[in-house]
Coordinates of C-alpha atoms in Angstrom, one line a residue:
X1 CA -38.6 86.5 13.5
X2 CA -39.2 84.2 10.4
X3 CA -40.0 80.6 10.0
X4 CA -40.8 77.9 7.5
X5 CA -42.2 74.4 7.7
X6 CA -43.0 71.5 5.5
X7 CA -45.4 68.7 6.5
X8 CA -47.2 65.6 5.3
X9 CA -50.3 63.8 6.8
X10 CA -51.4 60.4 5.7
X11 CA -54.4 58.1 6.7
X12 CA -54.1 54.5 5.8
X13 CA -57.2 52.3 6.3
X14 CA -57.0 48.5 6.8
X15 CA -60.6 47.4 7.3
X16 CA -61.6 48.1 10.9
X17 CA -58.1 49.6 11.6
X18 CA -56.9 53.0 10.4
X19 CA -53.3 54.2 10.7
X20 CA -52.7 58.0 11.0
X21 CA -49.2 59.4 10.4
X22 CA -47.8 62.9 10.1
X23 CA -44.3 64.3 9.8
X24 CA -43.2 68.0 9.9
X25 CA -40.0 69.9 9.6
X26 CA -39.5 73.4 11.0
X27 CA -36.8 76.0 10.7
X28 CA -36.8 79.3 12.6
X29 CA -34.6 82.4 12.4
X30 CA -34.7 85.2 14.9
X31 CA -32.8 88.5 14.6
X32 CA -32.8 91.1 17.4
X33 CA -31.3 94.6 17.5
X34 CA -29.5 95.9 20.5
X35 CA -31.8 97.6 23.0
X36 CA -30.4 99.3 26.2
X37 CA -33.9 99.5 27.8
X38 CA -34.2 95.7 27.5
X39 CA -30.5 95.1 28.3
X40 CA -30.4 93.3 25.0
X41 CA -27.3 93.0 22.7
X42 CA -27.7 92.5 19.0
X43 CA -28.0 88.7 18.2
X44 CA -29.4 86.1 15.9
X45 CA -30.8 82.6 16.6
X46 CA -31.5 79.7 14.4
X47 CA -33.5 76.5 15.3
X48 CA -34.3 73.5 13.2
X49 CA -36.4 70.5 14.4
X50 CA -38.8 67.8 13.3
X51 CA -42.2 66.8 14.7
X52 CA -44.1 63.6 14.0
X53 CA -47.2 61.6 15.1
X54 CA -48.2 58.0 14.6
X55 CA -51.8 57.0 15.5
X56 CA -54.0 54.0 15.4
X57 CA -57.8 53.8 15.4
X58 CA -59.6 50.5 15.8
X59 CA -63.3 50.1 15.2
X60 CA -64.5 47.5 17.8
X61 CA -68.1 47.4 16.4
X62 CA -71.4 48.2 18.2
X63 CA -70.4 51.9 18.1
X64 CA -67.1 51.4 20.1
X65 CA -63.6 52.5 18.9
X66 CA -60.3 52.8 20.6
X67 CA -57.5 55.2 19.5
X68 CA -53.9 55.9 20.5
X69 CA -51.2 58.3 19.4
X70 CA -47.5 58.8 20.0
X71 CA -46.0 62.1 18.9
X72 CA -43.0 64.4 19.1
X73 CA -43.5 68.1 19.1
X74 CA -41.3 71.2 19.0
X75 CA -41.7 74.9 20.0
X76 CA -39.2 77.7 19.9
X77 CA -39.3 80.4 22.7
X78 CA -41.2 83.6 21.8
X79 CA -39.8 87.1 21.8
X80 CA -41.5 87.8 25.1
X81 CA -40.1 84.7 26.7
X82 CA -36.6 85.6 25.6
X83 CA -36.3 89.3 25.9
X84 CA -39.0 90.8 28.2
X85 CA -37.7 93.3 30.7
X86 CA -40.3 95.7 31.8
X87 CA -43.7 96.2 33.6
X88 CA -47.0 94.9 32.5
X89 CA -49.1 97.4 34.3
X90 CA -52.4 95.9 33.3
X91 CA -51.4 92.7 35.1
X92 CA -49.6 94.4 38.0
X93 CA -46.4 92.6 37.3
X94 CA -42.8 93.0 36.0
X95 CA -41.8 90.4 33.5
X96 CA -38.2 89.3 32.9
X97 CA -37.3 87.1 30.0
X98 CA -34.4 84.6 29.7
X99 CA -32.2 85.0 26.6
X100 CA -30.6 81.6 27.2
X101 CA -33.9 79.7 26.7
X102 CA -33.7 76.9 24.1
X103 CA -36.5 75.2 22.1
X104 CA -38.9 72.8 23.8
X105 CA -39.3 69.3 22.6
X106 CA -41.9 66.8 23.9
X107 CA -43.0 63.2 23.6
X108 CA -46.7 62.7 24.0
X109 CA -48.7 59.5 24.5
X110 CA -52.5 59.5 24.5
X111 CA -55.3 57.0 24.3
X112 CA -59.1 57.1 24.2
X113 CA -62.2 54.9 24.1
X114 CA -65.1 56.3 22.2
X115 CA -68.7 55.1 22.0
X116 CA -71.5 56.4 19.7
X117 CA -75.0 55.1 19.1
X118 CA -78.1 56.7 17.7
X119 CA -78.8 58.6 20.9
X120 CA -75.7 58.3 23.1
X121 CA -72.1 59.5 22.7
X122 CA -69.2 59.2 25.1
X123 CA -65.4 59.3 25.3
X124 CA -62.8 58.7 27.9
X125 CA -59.3 59.9 27.1
X126 CA -55.9 60.1 28.9
X127 CA -52.5 61.6 28.1
X128 CA -49.0 61.8 29.3
X129 CA -46.6 64.5 27.9
X130 CA -42.9 64.5 28.8
X131 CA -41.4 68.0 27.8
X132 CA -37.7 68.7 27.7
X133 CA -36.9 72.4 28.3
X134 CA -40.5 73.3 29.1
X135 CA -40.8 77.2 29.1
X136 CA -43.0 78.8 31.8
X137 CA -43.3 82.0 33.9
X138 CA -43.3 82.0 37.7
X139 CA -43.6 84.6 40.4
X140 CA -40.4 85.3 42.4
X141 CA -39.5 87.0 45.7
X142 CA -38.1 90.1 43.9
X143 CA -39.8 93.4 43.3
X144 CA -39.1 96.2 40.8
X145 CA -39.7 99.9 41.5
X146 CA -41.5 101.6 38.6
X147 CA -43.4 104.8 38.1
X148 CA -42.3 108.3 39.2
X149 CA -41.0 109.8 42.4
X150 CA -44.4 111.3 42.9
X151 CA -46.3 108.1 42.1
X152 CA -44.0 105.2 42.8
X153 CA -45.1 101.6 42.4
X154 CA -43.6 98.2 43.3
X155 CA -44.3 95.3 41.0
X156 CA -43.5 91.6 41.7
X157 CA -41.0 90.1 39.2
X158 CA -42.3 87.2 37.1
X159 CA -39.4 85.3 35.6
X160 CA -39.5 83.2 32.4
X161 CA -37.5 80.0 32.9
X162 CA -37.5 76.3 31.7
X163 CA -37.1 72.8 33.1
X164 CA -37.8 69.2 32.5
X165 CA -41.5 68.7 33.0
X166 CA -44.2 66.0 32.9
X167 CA -47.9 66.7 32.3
X168 CA -50.6 64.1 32.5
X169 CA -54.4 64.1 32.7
X170 CA -57.7 62.8 31.6
X171 CA -60.9 63.9 29.9
X172 CA -64.4 62.5 30.1
X173 CA -67.4 63.5 28.0
X174 CA -70.9 62.0 27.7
X175 CA -74.1 63.2 25.9
X176 CA -77.5 61.6 25.4
X177 CA -80.7 62.4 23.7
X178 CA -83.1 61.7 26.5
X179 CA -86.2 62.3 24.4
X180 CA -86.9 63.8 21.0
X181 CA -87.0 67.2 22.7
X182 CA -84.6 66.9 25.6
X183 CA -80.8 66.3 25.6
X184 CA -78.2 66.2 28.3
X185 CA -74.4 66.3 28.5
X186 CA -71.5 66.3 30.9
X187 CA -67.8 66.6 30.6
X188 CA -64.8 66.7 33.0
X189 CA -61.1 67.3 32.8
X190 CA -58.0 67.2 34.9
X191 CA -54.4 68.2 34.3
X192 CA -51.4 67.5 36.6
X193 CA -48.1 69.4 35.9
X194 CA -44.8 68.6 37.6
X195 CA -41.4 70.3 37.4
X196 CA -39.3 67.2 37.4
X197 CA -36.0 69.0 38.1
X198 CA -37.3 70.8 41.2
X199 CA -39.9 68.1 42.2
X200 CA -42.4 71.0 42.5
X201 CA -45.8 71.7 40.8
X202 CA -45.7 73.7 37.6
X203 CA -47.4 77.1 37.7
X204 CA -50.6 77.9 35.8
X205 CA -51.9 74.4 35.7
X206 CA -55.8 74.5 35.6
X207 CA -57.7 72.9 38.4
X208 CA -60.1 70.0 37.9
X209 CA -63.3 71.2 36.1
X210 CA -66.7 69.6 35.4
X211 CA -69.7 70.8 33.3
X212 CA -73.2 69.4 33.1
X213 CA -76.1 70.7 31.2
X214 CA -79.5 70.0 29.6
X215 CA -81.2 71.4 26.5
X216 CA -84.8 71.6 25.5
X217 CA -85.6 72.0 21.8
X218 CA -88.2 71.6 19.2
X219 CA -88.2 68.8 16.7
X220 CA -87.0 69.3 13.1
X221 CA -90.5 69.3 11.7
X222 CA -91.8 72.3 13.7
X223 CA -92.3 75.6 11.9
X224 CA -90.5 77.9 14.4
X225 CA -87.6 76.0 15.9
X226 CA -86.3 77.1 19.3
X227 CA -84.1 75.8 22.1
X228 CA -83.4 76.6 25.7
X229 CA -80.7 75.3 28.0
X230 CA -79.1 75.3 31.4
X231 CA -75.4 74.6 32.2
X232 CA -73.6 74.2 35.5
X233 CA -69.8 74.6 35.6
X234 CA -67.9 73.5 38.8
X235 CA -64.2 74.2 39.2
X236 CA -62.2 72.8 42.1
X237 CA -59.8 74.7 44.4
X238 CA -56.3 74.9 43.1
X239 CA -54.0 73.6 45.9
X240 CA -50.9 72.7 43.9
X241 CA -49.0 76.0 43.8
X242 CA -45.7 76.4 42.2
X243 CA -42.8 77.2 44.5
X244 CA -39.6 79.3 43.9
X245 CA -36.2 78.3 45.4
X246 CA -35.1 81.3 47.5
X247 CA -31.4 81.1 48.6
X248 CA -31.2 80.5 52.3
X249 CA -35.0 80.1 52.7
X250 CA -35.8 77.0 50.7
X251 CA -38.8 76.8 48.5
X252 CA -41.3 79.6 48.9
X253 CA -44.6 80.0 47.0
X254 CA -45.7 83.4 45.7
X255 CA -48.5 82.2 43.5
X256 CA -52.1 83.1 44.3
X257 CA -54.4 80.2 45.4
X258 CA -58.0 80.3 44.2
X259 CA -61.1 78.8 45.8
X260 CA -63.5 76.5 44.0
X261 CA -66.6 77.9 42.5
X262 CA -69.8 77.0 40.6
X263 CA -71.3 79.0 37.7
X264 CA -74.7 78.8 36.2
X265 CA -75.3 79.5 32.5
X266 CA -78.5 79.9 30.6
X267 CA -78.9 79.7 26.8
X268 CA -81.8 80.1 24.4
X269 CA -82.6 80.8 20.7
X270 CA -85.3 80.9 18.1
X271 CA -85.4 80.9 14.3
X272 CA -88.3 82.5 12.4
X273 CA -89.3 84.0 9.1
X274 CA -89.9 87.7 9.2
X275 CA -90.3 90.1 6.3
X276 CA -89.4 87.3 3.9
X277 CA -86.1 86.5 5.6
X278 CA -85.0 83.8 8.0
X279 CA -83.8 85.3 11.3
X280 CA -81.8 83.4 14.0
X281 CA -81.6 85.0 17.5
X282 CA -79.4 83.4 20.1
X283 CA -78.8 84.6 23.7
X284 CA -76.4 83.4 26.4
X285 CA -76.1 84.4 30.0
X286 CA -72.9 83.4 31.7
X287 CA -72.6 83.4 35.5
X288 CA -76.3 84.0 35.8
X289 CA -76.2 84.1 39.6
X290 CA -73.5 86.8 39.5
X291 CA -71.2 84.7 41.7
X292 CA -67.9 86.2 42.9
X293 CA -65.0 84.0 41.9
X294 CA -61.3 84.0 40.7
X295 CA -60.2 81.8 37.9
X296 CA -56.8 80.3 38.6
X297 CA -55.5 81.0 35.1
X298 CA -56.6 84.7 35.1
X299 CA -53.6 87.0 35.3
X300 CA -55.7 89.6 37.2
X301 CA -56.6 87.2 40.0
X302 CA -54.4 88.9 42.6
X303 CA -56.3 92.2 42.5
X304 CA -59.6 91.6 40.6
X305 CA -62.5 89.2 40.5
X306 CA -63.5 87.5 37.3
X307 CA -66.5 88.8 35.2
X308 CA -69.9 88.8 36.8
X309 CA -73.2 88.2 35.1
X310 CA -72.7 88.7 31.3
X311 CA -75.3 88.7 28.5
X312 CA -74.5 88.0 24.9
X313 CA -77.0 88.3 22.1
X314 CA -76.4 87.3 18.5
X315 CA -78.8 88.0 15.6
X316 CA -78.2 86.6 12.1
X317 CA -80.2 86.6 8.9
X318 CA -79.8 85.6 5.3
X319 CA -79.4 88.3 2.6

């Protein structure tokens, strides 16, 4: 699998207006040997495409700016998407590729409003992405028998396929310095994915998510700077499940729904001079309450919970 690309990016300022433009050309070549296990015959594939983006940023004054982009993108199917034909035992599934897949192309539109002052920063953004030949994997009604006679196993078949699709969504972020020692922030995001050919939800679209947090810290003039923070992450229930068209039965869903959940995170750190060196110690606890939950995008969600309380410590110094 080899590829090559050439690209150019330009920024052209006109006072309060800036024009951003980019153009890229790609060529890909794939060569596959025959493989009886994968039911694969020897073959080669070539793909050539161009991508581009045109954007505009307008400074409105008083810390406000608006931005917009229109772009065309390209992606060739991966080897797994094309030729998979076997079990993924760690994920309790059997994946089957589709050698007839063709490259994706997309047309994306996005716009945003930004605001920044000495102590407040915020942004609201939205996008719409129309994708031709969108490649995705979906659970089916089929099962494959694997293992041995003494230890048989049955794995659900996940099939790679493609369709016309539309994705749209929005993002919101806001942060503020409440005092010289305290800051707060929040952000939220939502993505809606639709299989336009089947008029069904796309699989593996993340549910709505929101995060809010606060941080306490020393001022820049203090000798031993430290910080401590709390963060709450809330994730909604995912109700939009992809469905598979079963002949004679209509659309059936084999995806795994997940309930909403809330996670608490704690962070902290300190910098100090010890033995003539500057040391930085940072600690982070995720899921501090040890909540039980399943992330919709986790491929193990059918048979395992996500990680419980986790502590990460990082120590850095100058040499």
